[in-house]
Structures are given as C-alpha cells and as structure tokens.
Amino acid sequence: MELLDWLKENYQWQSVKFVNEALIETEQGRKRLRYWSDKALLDWHIEWRDRCSVTPYMLADRMIRNKDQEASISWKGGWLTVHDEVDQSAVVSQSETEIGKMIGAMVHYGVQSAVDVDSVPQKEPMYSELYSHVPFLRDSHRQFIAPLLMESEKRMKKAIALKASFKNETLPLLDPITTPKQAKKVYQVLIWFGTRQPPERGYYSLRMFLSEWLEKYGRESLEILLAGMYEDDRVTREQAILLCAECLHPYELDSLVMMLERNPRDTEIEEELQKITKEWERSKVLVQVISASIDKKKKVLTQ
C-alpha cells in the first residue's frame, strides 16, 4: 500500500498529496510527517508532548491521533507521526512569561521522567585542550588567550562546587531547547515545536537557548522569561542553581579548539577571538541574571 493511501485510511482524510517528502496537504491543512526507527525514543517524545503543554496559553506540537486514537502508525519497519504544520514565523514579543512556563513544564517533567530511553552524553568544555596549542600561537594571540584560560579554570571550579552541593538532585531529561524560533504563535496560542532527537540529561541546550534569547531580546526580557520558568515551582531553586552551574562552563573556547586543529590563518584566529569576546561577555551577563533570579526566588520563598 502506498503511503498516501495508508495515511488516508488511518486518518480518514479524503484528499492527501505530497508537498515534499516531509510535508503533505490535506483537506484539514498542511501536515508534517516524521519517521521514527526507535520505538523507545518515539514513546518518550509522545509522552513529552502530552505532558509539557501549558494550556490554554502554550501547547506542544503533539502527534495527531489517528482514527484509533493512536499517536503513531507503523510504516516500513518503523513508525510515522503526523503534526500540524505552522507557517507563521516565530513571535516572542510579550510572550516571555508563557514561553518561560513552557520551559518550566519541560524541566518539571524531565526531572520526573522515568522512561527508559537513550540520552545524549553530557557535554564537557574543551578549553583544556588549548594548552597544547598555545606555544605555537603568535604572541598577541597567546596574550589574549592566557587570561581566558585562567578565567575558564575559575569558572569550572565554581561550576563543580555548585554541582557538588546538589549531587543528589536529579538533572532533567530534556528535548533539546535550541532556539527561540521553536516557539510560534497561531491565533493567540503559542505552539512549541519539539525535535525528534534523543533527549539530553541536563541544561546544555537550555544554556544556549537563554544566551541567544539574551542576545536577541535583552536582559529585561530574559528576566521575565526566567520568572515564568519559576512560576508554580516548576523549576525549583535547586534546579535553577544547576542551570547556573551549566552556564558557568566555559564552552566559548570550544570553537577555537576545533579551529586550531586545522591550522587556520592568523586572520581566522583573530576573527574567532573577537567572536569569543562577545560570547564571553554575554555569558557573564547570563550568569548574573540567573544568579539574581535565584536570589529573588529565595526571597519569595522566605517571605
């Protein structure tokens, strides 16, 4: 049986045609198809989408149920899921609180999630590999990198100490939260578009998300988003501190490490150092904002 016929039978559509290999057009609008070969990963994503919506303000892009109210259908040794496709561009203006609540719901579920699924290995900064490259750099580059390496060591010590203080606290299992573009608004309802990637244990992607948010929308907007995350204690003070610890990790130097492995030109190194300077300063602000939000949350809890 051809896929279009199989979709018609399962979803009781009268008209189905391909837009491309991942999109179809039906009488009920455009739909996105996702193929899954790992059943455990599929089940985790179904549960994640069902549990992480914050109605009525923000919804996850849940799997459309078929005629038997199932979230997926079998297809050629794997499974297919169907999702509504949204053409609108990402809109975050005045939506910080709702998006923060959504992320809070993800963290809350991720801490409690007991589904047996393979996760992405936790990342570690690569800055220590710079030491072997430093002797071969020109003097100006060495002078620039030396204080960054010293600061990297200090940041890692702080991060390790914070994590050690909460070693019995479970890190959440999260669908990668990578960019504000994952949030889109349709008729006053925000929809969060998840991935089909393996989940990750911890806050690496969320740190990248918050850094991008800070760069695009500014400090005040980030403060509102964090307040939304903490609402209803979806993100506890302990989890907020673990997030702060992740933001202390000096990942900014990773790209330089990878660049130096291919013997770049001096001009490329200089451009990379300028980029690192901006990211480094933004990370400082990110840690400051998160630390201030934690202090504010503590005051609320003790009042």
PDB file of C-alpha atoms in Angstrom:
ATOM      1  CA  MET A   1       0.000   0.000   0.000  1.00  0.00           C
ATOM      2  CA  GLU A   2       1.332   3.449  -0.898  1.00  0.00           C
ATOM      3  CA  LEU A   3       1.939   5.929   1.902  1.00  0.00           C
ATOM      4  CA  LEU A   4      -0.760   8.379   0.815  1.00  0.00           C
ATOM      5  CA  ASP A   5      -3.380   5.621   0.813  1.00  0.00           C
ATOM      6  CA  TRP A   6      -2.137   4.428   4.209  1.00  0.00           C
ATOM      7  CA  LEU A   7      -2.486   7.951   5.596  1.00  0.00           C
ATOM      8  CA  LYS A   8      -5.987   8.316   4.152  1.00  0.00           C
ATOM      9  CA  GLU A   9      -7.053   5.048   5.759  1.00  0.00           C
ATOM     10  CA  ASN A  10      -5.562   5.821   9.171  1.00  0.00           C
ATOM     11  CA  TYR A  11      -6.559   9.468   9.446  1.00  0.00           C
ATOM     12  CA  GLN A  12      -9.761   9.277   7.403  1.00  0.00           C
ATOM     13  CA  TRP A  13      -8.727  12.041   5.041  1.00  0.00           C
ATOM     14  CA  GLN A  14     -10.359  12.325   1.646  1.00  0.00           C
ATOM     15  CA  SER A  15      -7.567  14.230  -0.077  1.00  0.00           C
ATOM     16  CA  VAL A  16      -3.835  13.826   0.571  1.00  0.00           C
ATOM     17  CA  LYS A  17      -0.931  14.881  -1.623  1.00  0.00           C
ATOM     18  CA  PHE A  18       2.774  15.418  -1.118  1.00  0.00           C
ATOM     19  CA  VAL A  19       4.240  18.913  -0.880  1.00  0.00           C
ATOM     20  CA  ASN A  20       7.654  17.331  -0.369  1.00  0.00           C
ATOM     21  CA  GLU A  21       8.900  14.180   1.331  1.00  0.00           C
ATOM     22  CA  ALA A  22       8.206  15.617   4.805  1.00  0.00           C
ATOM     23  CA  LEU A  23       5.014  17.622   4.147  1.00  0.00           C
ATOM     24  CA  ILE A  24       1.551  16.668   2.935  1.00  0.00           C
ATOM     25  CA  GLU A  25      -1.504  18.733   2.043  1.00  0.00           C
ATOM     26  CA  THR A  26      -4.900  17.523   3.276  1.00  0.00           C
ATOM     27  CA  GLU A  27      -8.418  18.960   3.373  1.00  0.00           C
ATOM     28  CA  GLN A  28      -7.615  19.747   7.031  1.00  0.00           C
ATOM     29  CA  GLY A  29      -4.482  21.732   6.226  1.00  0.00           C
ATOM     30  CA  ARG A  30      -0.806  21.079   5.789  1.00  0.00           C
ATOM     31  CA  LYS A  31       0.762  18.349   7.954  1.00  0.00           C
ATOM     32  CA  ARG A  32       4.344  17.405   8.733  1.00  0.00           C
ATOM     33  CA  LEU A  33       5.441  13.752   8.708  1.00  0.00           C
ATOM     34  CA  ARG A  34       8.130  12.409  10.981  1.00  0.00           C
ATOM     35  CA  TYR A  35       9.645   8.942  10.684  1.00  0.00           C
ATOM     36  CA  TRP A  36      10.901   7.068  13.740  1.00  0.00           C
ATOM     37  CA  SER A  37      13.007   3.916  13.841  1.00  0.00           C
ATOM     38  CA  ASP A  38      13.466   3.823  17.632  1.00  0.00           C
ATOM     39  CA  LYS A  39      10.238   2.924  19.464  1.00  0.00           C
ATOM     40  CA  ALA A  40      11.557   3.926  22.897  1.00  0.00           C
ATOM     41  CA  LEU A  41      12.528   7.362  21.568  1.00  0.00           C
ATOM     42  CA  LEU A  42       9.148   7.738  19.882  1.00  0.00           C
ATOM     43  CA  ASP A  43       7.302   6.827  23.083  1.00  0.00           C
ATOM     44  CA  TRP A  44       9.351   9.367  25.042  1.00  0.00           C
ATOM     45  CA  HIS A  45       8.519  12.134  22.559  1.00  0.00           C
ATOM     46  CA  ILE A  46       4.815  11.259  22.600  1.00  0.00           C
ATOM     47  CA  GLU A  47       4.742  11.427  26.391  1.00  0.00           C
ATOM     48  CA  TRP A  48       6.854  14.594  26.425  1.00  0.00           C
ATOM     49  CA  ARG A  49       4.442  16.404  24.118  1.00  0.00           C
ATOM     50  CA  ASP A  50       1.408  15.187  26.044  1.00  0.00           C
ATOM     51  CA  ARG A  51       2.803  16.264  29.416  1.00  0.00           C
ATOM     52  CA  CYS A  52       4.556  19.566  28.706  1.00  0.00           C
ATOM     53  CA  SER A  53       1.801  21.786  27.360  1.00  0.00           C
ATOM     54  CA  VAL A  54       0.684  24.767  29.465  1.00  0.00           C
ATOM     55  CA  THR A  55      -2.953  25.144  28.481  1.00  0.00           C
ATOM     56  CA  PRO A  56      -4.529  27.326  27.294  1.00  0.00           C
ATOM     57  CA  TYR A  57      -1.553  29.581  26.584  1.00  0.00           C
ATOM     58  CA  MET A  58       1.047  27.285  25.069  1.00  0.00           C
ATOM     59  CA  LEU A  59       0.924  23.836  23.505  1.00  0.00           C
ATOM     60  CA  ALA A  60       3.496  21.368  22.283  1.00  0.00           C
ATOM     61  CA  ASP A  61       3.279  20.182  18.671  1.00  0.00           C
ATOM     62  CA  ARG A  62       1.551  16.950  19.683  1.00  0.00           C
ATOM     63  CA  MET A  63       1.150  13.964  17.419  1.00  0.00           C
ATOM     64  CA  ILE A  64      -2.214  13.994  15.664  1.00  0.00           C
ATOM     65  CA  ARG A  65      -4.204  10.933  16.728  1.00  0.00           C
ATOM     66  CA  ASN A  66      -5.440   8.565  14.028  1.00  0.00           C
ATOM     67  CA  LYS A  67      -8.896   7.005  13.769  1.00  0.00           C
ATOM     68  CA  ASP A  68      -7.991   4.601  16.603  1.00  0.00           C
ATOM     69  CA  GLN A  69      -6.696   7.461  18.793  1.00  0.00           C
ATOM     70  CA  GLU A  70      -3.124   6.257  18.393  1.00  0.00           C
ATOM     71  CA  ALA A  71      -0.246   8.756  18.224  1.00  0.00           C
ATOM     72  CA  SER A  72       1.693   6.902  15.517  1.00  0.00           C
ATOM     73  CA  ILE A  73       1.200   4.438  12.685  1.00  0.00           C
ATOM     74  CA  SER A  74       3.534   1.673  11.544  1.00  0.00           C
ATOM     75  CA  TRP A  75       5.320   2.141   8.241  1.00  0.00           C
ATOM     76  CA  LYS A  76       8.085   0.073   6.613  1.00  0.00           C
ATOM     77  CA  GLY A  77       9.691  -1.293   9.759  1.00  0.00           C
ATOM     78  CA  GLY A  78       9.290   1.938  11.729  1.00  0.00           C
ATOM     79  CA  TRP A  79       6.635   4.429  12.710  1.00  0.00           C
ATOM     80  CA  LEU A  80       5.209   7.666  11.348  1.00  0.00           C
ATOM     81  CA  THR A  81       3.791  10.560  13.319  1.00  0.00           C
ATOM     82  CA  VAL A  82       1.754  13.423  11.894  1.00  0.00           C
ATOM     83  CA  HIS A  83       1.866  17.012  13.155  1.00  0.00           C
ATOM     84  CA  ASP A  84       0.136  20.251  12.213  1.00  0.00           C
ATOM     85  CA  GLU A  85       2.425  22.466  10.145  1.00  0.00           C
ATOM     86  CA  VAL A  86       2.552  26.156  11.023  1.00  0.00           C
ATOM     87  CA  ASP A  87       3.845  28.688   8.517  1.00  0.00           C
ATOM     88  CA  GLN A  88       3.889  31.697  10.834  1.00  0.00           C
ATOM     89  CA  SER A  89       7.281  32.992  11.868  1.00  0.00           C
ATOM     90  CA  ALA A  90       8.438  32.855  15.452  1.00  0.00           C
ATOM     91  CA  VAL A  91       6.840  35.526  17.633  1.00  0.00           C
ATOM     92  CA  VAL A  92       8.093  36.119  21.162  1.00  0.00           C
ATOM     93  CA  SER A  93       7.116  39.743  21.806  1.00  0.00           C
ATOM     94  CA  GLN A  94       5.081  39.902  25.015  1.00  0.00           C
ATOM     95  CA  SER A  95       5.245  36.093  25.281  1.00  0.00           C
ATOM     96  CA  GLU A  96       8.187  35.682  27.666  1.00  0.00           C
ATOM     97  CA  THR A  97       6.064  34.508  30.601  1.00  0.00           C
ATOM     98  CA  GLU A  98       4.231  31.847  28.564  1.00  0.00           C
ATOM     99  CA  ILE A  99       7.443  30.551  26.985  1.00  0.00           C
ATOM    100  CA  GLY A 100       9.077  30.514  30.418  1.00  0.00           C
ATOM    101  CA  LYS A 101       6.170  28.480  31.795  1.00  0.00           C
ATOM    102  CA  MET A 102       6.533  26.036  28.907  1.00  0.00           C
ATOM    103  CA  ILE A 103      10.235  25.550  29.597  1.00  0.00           C
ATOM    104  CA  GLY A 104       9.404  25.163  33.278  1.00  0.00           C
ATOM    105  CA  ALA A 105       6.949  22.408  32.390  1.00  0.00           C
ATOM    106  CA  MET A 106       9.654  20.673  30.355  1.00  0.00           C
ATOM    107  CA  VAL A 107      12.095  20.823  33.256  1.00  0.00           C
ATOM    108  CA  HIS A 108       9.447  19.620  35.729  1.00  0.00           C
ATOM    109  CA  TYR A 109       8.580  16.636  33.526  1.00  0.00           C
ATOM    110  CA  GLY A 110      12.243  15.996  32.716  1.00  0.00           C
ATOM    111  CA  VAL A 111      13.154  15.637  36.379  1.00  0.00           C
ATOM    112  CA  GLN A 112      10.332  13.144  36.960  1.00  0.00           C
ATOM    113  CA  SER A 113      10.637  11.258  33.659  1.00  0.00           C
ATOM    114  CA  ALA A 114      11.421   7.594  34.224  1.00  0.00           C
ATOM    115  CA  VAL A 115      11.097   6.446  30.607  1.00  0.00           C
ATOM    116  CA  ASP A 116      13.887   4.103  29.541  1.00  0.00           C
ATOM    117  CA  VAL A 117      15.415   5.915  26.566  1.00  0.00           C
ATOM    118  CA  ASP A 118      18.963   6.553  25.406  1.00  0.00           C
ATOM    119  CA  SER A 119      20.038  10.141  26.015  1.00  0.00           C
ATOM    120  CA  VAL A 120      22.767  12.327  24.565  1.00  0.00           C
ATOM    121  CA  PRO A 121      26.004  12.111  26.588  1.00  0.00           C
ATOM    122  CA  GLN A 122      26.554  15.177  28.750  1.00  0.00           C
ATOM    123  CA  LYS A 123      28.971  17.648  27.168  1.00  0.00           C
ATOM    124  CA  GLU A 124      32.137  18.944  28.773  1.00  0.00           C
ATOM    125  CA  PRO A 125      34.098  22.077  27.811  1.00  0.00           C
ATOM    126  CA  MET A 126      37.176  21.580  25.630  1.00  0.00           C
ATOM    127  CA  TYR A 127      39.184  24.562  26.871  1.00  0.00           C
ATOM    128  CA  SER A 128      41.932  22.426  28.472  1.00  0.00           C
ATOM    129  CA  GLU A 129      42.948  21.253  25.002  1.00  0.00           C
ATOM    130  CA  LEU A 130      44.041  24.818  24.239  1.00  0.00           C
ATOM    131  CA  TYR A 131      47.135  24.446  26.408  1.00  0.00           C
ATOM    132  CA  SER A 132      48.817  22.226  23.802  1.00  0.00           C
ATOM    133  CA  HIS A 133      48.160  24.817  21.066  1.00  0.00           C
ATOM    134  CA  VAL A 134      49.262  27.956  22.925  1.00  0.00           C
ATOM    135  CA  PRO A 135      53.060  27.532  22.403  1.00  0.00           C
ATOM    136  CA  PHE A 136      52.559  27.605  18.635  1.00  0.00           C
ATOM    137  CA  LEU A 137      50.499  30.803  18.515  1.00  0.00           C
ATOM    138  CA  ARG A 138      51.786  34.304  17.854  1.00  0.00           C
ATOM    139  CA  ASP A 139      52.485  36.446  20.927  1.00  0.00           C
ATOM    140  CA  SER A 140      49.376  38.643  20.615  1.00  0.00           C
ATOM    141  CA  HIS A 141      47.126  35.583  20.451  1.00  0.00           C
ATOM    142  CA  ARG A 142      48.829  33.960  23.446  1.00  0.00           C
ATOM    143  CA  GLN A 143      48.401  37.151  25.459  1.00  0.00           C
ATOM    144  CA  PHE A 144      44.715  37.224  24.559  1.00  0.00           C
ATOM    145  CA  ILE A 145      44.046  33.565  25.377  1.00  0.00           C
ATOM    146  CA  ALA A 146      46.056  33.315  28.621  1.00  0.00           C
ATOM    147  CA  PRO A 147      43.591  35.263  30.824  1.00  0.00           C
ATOM    148  CA  LEU A 148      40.655  33.408  29.244  1.00  0.00           C
ATOM    149  CA  LEU A 149      42.226  30.105  30.237  1.00  0.00           C
ATOM    150  CA  MET A 150      42.743  31.350  33.796  1.00  0.00           C
ATOM    151  CA  GLU A 151      39.137  32.516  33.960  1.00  0.00           C
ATOM    152  CA  SER A 152      37.983  29.195  32.477  1.00  0.00           C
ATOM    153  CA  GLU A 153      39.660  27.329  35.321  1.00  0.00           C
ATOM    154  CA  LYS A 154      37.923  29.570  37.880  1.00  0.00           C
ATOM    155  CA  ARG A 155      34.537  29.143  36.201  1.00  0.00           C
ATOM    156  CA  MET A 156      34.886  25.355  36.124  1.00  0.00           C
ATOM    157  CA  LYS A 157      35.819  25.242  39.817  1.00  0.00           C
ATOM    158  CA  LYS A 158      32.714  27.274  40.663  1.00  0.00           C
ATOM    159  CA  ALA A 159      30.539  25.049  38.473  1.00  0.00           C
ATOM    160  CA  ILE A 160      31.919  21.859  40.030  1.00  0.00           C
ATOM    161  CA  ALA A 161      31.400  23.245  43.549  1.00  0.00           C
ATOM    162  CA  LEU A 162      27.781  24.180  42.803  1.00  0.00           C
ATOM    163  CA  LYS A 163      27.045  20.755  41.340  1.00  0.00           C
ATOM    164  CA  ALA A 164      28.692  19.048  44.308  1.00  0.00           C
ATOM    165  CA  SER A 165      26.353  20.936  46.637  1.00  0.00           C
ATOM    166  CA  PHE A 166      23.386  19.342  44.870  1.00  0.00           C
ATOM    167  CA  LYS A 167      24.841  15.978  43.890  1.00  0.00           C
ATOM    168  CA  ASN A 168      21.645  14.194  44.932  1.00  0.00           C
ATOM    169  CA  GLU A 169      19.475  16.435  42.752  1.00  0.00           C
ATOM    170  CA  THR A 170      18.313  14.790  39.506  1.00  0.00           C
ATOM    171  CA  LEU A 171      19.103  16.671  36.321  1.00  0.00           C
ATOM    172  CA  PRO A 172      16.142  16.815  33.916  1.00  0.00           C
ATOM    173  CA  LEU A 173      15.877  14.776  30.730  1.00  0.00           C
ATOM    174  CA  LEU A 174      15.069  17.411  28.104  1.00  0.00           C
ATOM    175  CA  ASP A 175      14.187  17.544  24.463  1.00  0.00           C
ATOM    176  CA  PRO A 176      16.877  19.924  23.133  1.00  0.00           C
ATOM    177  CA  ILE A 177      15.721  23.512  23.659  1.00  0.00           C
ATOM    178  CA  THR A 178      17.851  25.120  20.993  1.00  0.00           C
ATOM    179  CA  THR A 179      16.365  28.373  19.683  1.00  0.00           C
ATOM    180  CA  PRO A 180      13.531  30.848  20.331  1.00  0.00           C
ATOM    181  CA  LYS A 181      12.338  30.007  16.810  1.00  0.00           C
ATOM    182  CA  GLN A 182      10.840  26.819  18.244  1.00  0.00           C
ATOM    183  CA  ALA A 183       8.004  28.982  19.617  1.00  0.00           C
ATOM    184  CA  LYS A 184       5.393  30.184  17.117  1.00  0.00           C
ATOM    185  CA  LYS A 185       2.093  31.956  17.612  1.00  0.00           C
ATOM    186  CA  VAL A 186      -1.120  30.924  15.860  1.00  0.00           C
ATOM    187  CA  TYR A 187      -4.392  32.737  16.675  1.00  0.00           C
ATOM    188  CA  GLN A 188      -3.085  33.936  20.064  1.00  0.00           C
ATOM    189  CA  VAL A 189      -1.930  30.439  21.014  1.00  0.00           C
ATOM    190  CA  LEU A 190       1.783  29.702  21.255  1.00  0.00           C
ATOM    191  CA  ILE A 191       2.981  26.376  19.919  1.00  0.00           C
ATOM    192  CA  TRP A 192       6.328  24.898  20.888  1.00  0.00           C
ATOM    193  CA  PHE A 193       7.891  22.763  18.174  1.00  0.00           C
ATOM    194  CA  GLY A 194       9.920  19.921  19.605  1.00  0.00           C
ATOM    195  CA  THR A 195      12.516  17.784  17.880  1.00  0.00           C
ATOM    196  CA  ARG A 196      12.815  14.090  17.150  1.00  0.00           C
ATOM    197  CA  GLN A 197      16.314  13.960  18.595  1.00  0.00           C
ATOM    198  CA  PRO A 198      17.351  11.894  21.624  1.00  0.00           C
ATOM    199  CA  PRO A 199      16.794  13.843  24.846  1.00  0.00           C
ATOM    200  CA  GLU A 200      19.734  15.168  26.814  1.00  0.00           C
ATOM    201  CA  ARG A 201      20.374  14.959  30.526  1.00  0.00           C
ATOM    202  CA  GLY A 202      20.997  18.438  31.900  1.00  0.00           C
ATOM    203  CA  TYR A 203      20.984  22.047  30.769  1.00  0.00           C
ATOM    204  CA  TYR A 204      23.480  22.327  27.900  1.00  0.00           C
ATOM    205  CA  SER A 205      20.951  23.232  25.200  1.00  0.00           C
ATOM    206  CA  LEU A 206      18.871  25.425  27.516  1.00  0.00           C
ATOM    207  CA  ARG A 207      22.007  27.421  28.298  1.00  0.00           C
ATOM    208  CA  MET A 208      22.482  28.025  24.559  1.00  0.00           C
ATOM    209  CA  PHE A 209      18.809  28.978  24.225  1.00  0.00           C
ATOM    210  CA  LEU A 210      18.994  31.506  27.069  1.00  0.00           C
ATOM    211  CA  SER A 211      22.193  33.003  25.668  1.00  0.00           C
ATOM    212  CA  GLU A 212      20.563  33.507  22.275  1.00  0.00           C
ATOM    213  CA  TRP A 213      17.486  34.967  23.964  1.00  0.00           C
ATOM    214  CA  LEU A 214      19.659  37.452  25.862  1.00  0.00           C
ATOM    215  CA  GLU A 215      21.438  38.476  22.673  1.00  0.00           C
ATOM    216  CA  LYS A 216      18.225  38.975  20.666  1.00  0.00           C
ATOM    217  CA  TYR A 217      15.767  40.348  23.209  1.00  0.00           C
ATOM    218  CA  GLY A 218      17.839  41.796  26.042  1.00  0.00           C
ATOM    219  CA  ARG A 219      18.206  41.450  29.779  1.00  0.00           C
ATOM    220  CA  GLU A 220      14.752  42.607  30.849  1.00  0.00           C
ATOM    221  CA  SER A 221      13.053  40.135  28.506  1.00  0.00           C
ATOM    222  CA  LEU A 222      15.224  37.310  29.855  1.00  0.00           C
ATOM    223  CA  GLU A 223      14.327  38.243  33.436  1.00  0.00           C
ATOM    224  CA  ILE A 224      10.622  37.945  32.598  1.00  0.00           C
ATOM    225  CA  LEU A 225      11.187  34.571  30.924  1.00  0.00           C
ATOM    226  CA  LEU A 226      13.056  33.227  33.963  1.00  0.00           C
ATOM    227  CA  ALA A 227      10.251  34.416  36.262  1.00  0.00           C
ATOM    228  CA  GLY A 228       7.833  32.419  34.097  1.00  0.00           C
ATOM    229  CA  MET A 229      10.041  29.330  34.438  1.00  0.00           C
ATOM    230  CA  TYR A 230       9.967  29.587  38.229  1.00  0.00           C
ATOM    231  CA  GLU A 231       6.195  30.113  38.448  1.00  0.00           C
ATOM    232  CA  ASP A 232       4.318  27.377  40.355  1.00  0.00           C
ATOM    233  CA  ASP A 233       7.730  25.944  41.355  1.00  0.00           C
ATOM    234  CA  ARG A 234       8.027  24.088  38.048  1.00  0.00           C
ATOM    235  CA  VAL A 235      11.730  24.918  38.270  1.00  0.00           C
ATOM    236  CA  THR A 236      12.906  24.650  41.867  1.00  0.00           C
ATOM    237  CA  ARG A 237      15.664  26.770  43.354  1.00  0.00           C
ATOM    238  CA  GLU A 238      17.925  23.711  43.309  1.00  0.00           C
ATOM    239  CA  GLN A 239      17.352  23.195  39.579  1.00  0.00           C
ATOM    240  CA  ALA A 240      17.935  26.903  38.921  1.00  0.00           C
ATOM    241  CA  ILE A 241      21.319  26.630  40.651  1.00  0.00           C
ATOM    242  CA  LEU A 242      22.222  23.608  38.498  1.00  0.00           C
ATOM    243  CA  LEU A 243      21.253  25.647  35.438  1.00  0.00           C
ATOM    244  CA  CYS A 244      23.524  28.438  36.663  1.00  0.00           C
ATOM    245  CA  ALA A 245      26.345  25.915  37.103  1.00  0.00           C
ATOM    246  CA  GLU A 246      25.924  24.822  33.488  1.00  0.00           C
ATOM    247  CA  CYS A 247      26.110  28.463  32.371  1.00  0.00           C
ATOM    248  CA  LEU A 248      29.471  28.789  34.138  1.00  0.00           C
ATOM    249  CA  HIS A 249      31.028  26.110  31.921  1.00  0.00           C
ATOM    250  CA  PRO A 250      33.446  27.849  29.517  1.00  0.00           C
ATOM    251  CA  TYR A 251      32.132  26.406  26.261  1.00  0.00           C
ATOM    252  CA  GLU A 252      33.020  29.653  24.476  1.00  0.00           C
ATOM    253  CA  LEU A 253      36.518  28.330  23.755  1.00  0.00           C
ATOM    254  CA  ASP A 254      35.353  25.074  22.134  1.00  0.00           C
ATOM    255  CA  SER A 255      35.121  26.594  18.662  1.00  0.00           C
ATOM    256  CA  LEU A 256      38.687  27.918  18.941  1.00  0.00           C
ATOM    257  CA  VAL A 257      39.970  24.479  19.926  1.00  0.00           C
ATOM    258  CA  MET A 258      38.325  22.918  16.878  1.00  0.00           C
ATOM    259  CA  MET A 259      39.628  25.699  14.626  1.00  0.00           C
ATOM    260  CA  LEU A 260      43.230  25.320  15.791  1.00  0.00           C
ATOM    261  CA  GLU A 261      43.142  21.628  14.948  1.00  0.00           C
ATOM    262  CA  ARG A 262      43.037  22.508  11.240  1.00  0.00           C
ATOM    263  CA  ASN A 263      45.923  25.020  11.274  1.00  0.00           C
ATOM    264  CA  PRO A 264      43.959  28.209  10.483  1.00  0.00           C
ATOM    265  CA  ARG A 265      45.290  31.508   9.173  1.00  0.00           C
ATOM    266  CA  ASP A 266      46.038  34.303  11.638  1.00  0.00           C
ATOM    267  CA  THR A 267      43.128  36.346  10.294  1.00  0.00           C
ATOM    268  CA  GLU A 268      40.743  33.461  11.025  1.00  0.00           C
ATOM    269  CA  ILE A 269      42.053  33.213  14.579  1.00  0.00           C
ATOM    270  CA  GLU A 270      41.616  36.949  15.116  1.00  0.00           C
ATOM    271  CA  GLU A 271      38.025  36.812  13.870  1.00  0.00           C
ATOM    272  CA  GLU A 272      37.342  33.881  16.179  1.00  0.00           C
ATOM    273  CA  LEU A 273      38.837  35.713  19.165  1.00  0.00           C
ATOM    274  CA  GLN A 274      36.542  38.685  18.501  1.00  0.00           C
ATOM    275  CA  LYS A 275      33.565  36.325  18.415  1.00  0.00           C
ATOM    276  CA  ILE A 276      34.677  34.662  21.655  1.00  0.00           C
ATOM    277  CA  THR A 277      34.975  38.064  23.356  1.00  0.00           C
ATOM    278  CA  LYS A 278      31.312  38.814  22.631  1.00  0.00           C
ATOM    279  CA  GLU A 279      30.168  35.360  23.744  1.00  0.00           C
ATOM    280  CA  TRP A 280      32.288  35.575  26.899  1.00  0.00           C
ATOM    281  CA  GLU A 281      30.752  38.882  27.932  1.00  0.00           C
ATOM    282  CA  ARG A 282      27.246  37.601  27.173  1.00  0.00           C
ATOM    283  CA  SER A 283      27.880  34.529  29.339  1.00  0.00           C
ATOM    284  CA  LYS A 284      28.875  36.793  32.235  1.00  0.00           C
ATOM    285  CA  VAL A 285      25.607  38.678  31.926  1.00  0.00           C
ATOM    286  CA  LEU A 286      23.662  35.408  31.638  1.00  0.00           C
ATOM    287  CA  VAL A 287      25.147  34.109  34.891  1.00  0.00           C
ATOM    288  CA  GLN A 288      24.454  37.453  36.575  1.00  0.00           C
ATOM    289  CA  VAL A 289      20.798  37.424  35.501  1.00  0.00           C
ATOM    290  CA  ILE A 290      20.248  33.806  36.547  1.00  0.00           C
ATOM    291  CA  SER A 291      22.012  34.385  39.883  1.00  0.00           C
ATOM    292  CA  ALA A 292      19.848  37.453  40.544  1.00  0.00           C
ATOM    293  CA  SER A 293      16.709  35.496  39.665  1.00  0.00           C
ATOM    294  CA  ILE A 294      17.716  32.750  42.111  1.00  0.00           C
ATOM    295  CA  ASP A 295      18.224  35.323  44.879  1.00  0.00           C
ATOM    296  CA  LYS A 296      14.825  36.812  44.083  1.00  0.00           C
ATOM    297  CA  LYS A 297      13.205  33.370  44.193  1.00  0.00           C
ATOM    298  CA  LYS A 298      14.823  32.691  47.579  1.00  0.00           C
ATOM    299  CA  LYS A 299      13.384  35.934  48.988  1.00  0.00           C
ATOM    300  CA  VAL A 300       9.917  34.980  47.774  1.00  0.00           C
ATOM    301  CA  LEU A 301      10.188  31.557  49.400  1.00  0.00           C
ATOM    302  CA  THR A 302      11.279  33.014  52.753  1.00  0.00           C
ATOM    303  CA  GLN A 303       8.645  35.750  52.946  1.00  0.00           C
TER     304      GLN A 303
END
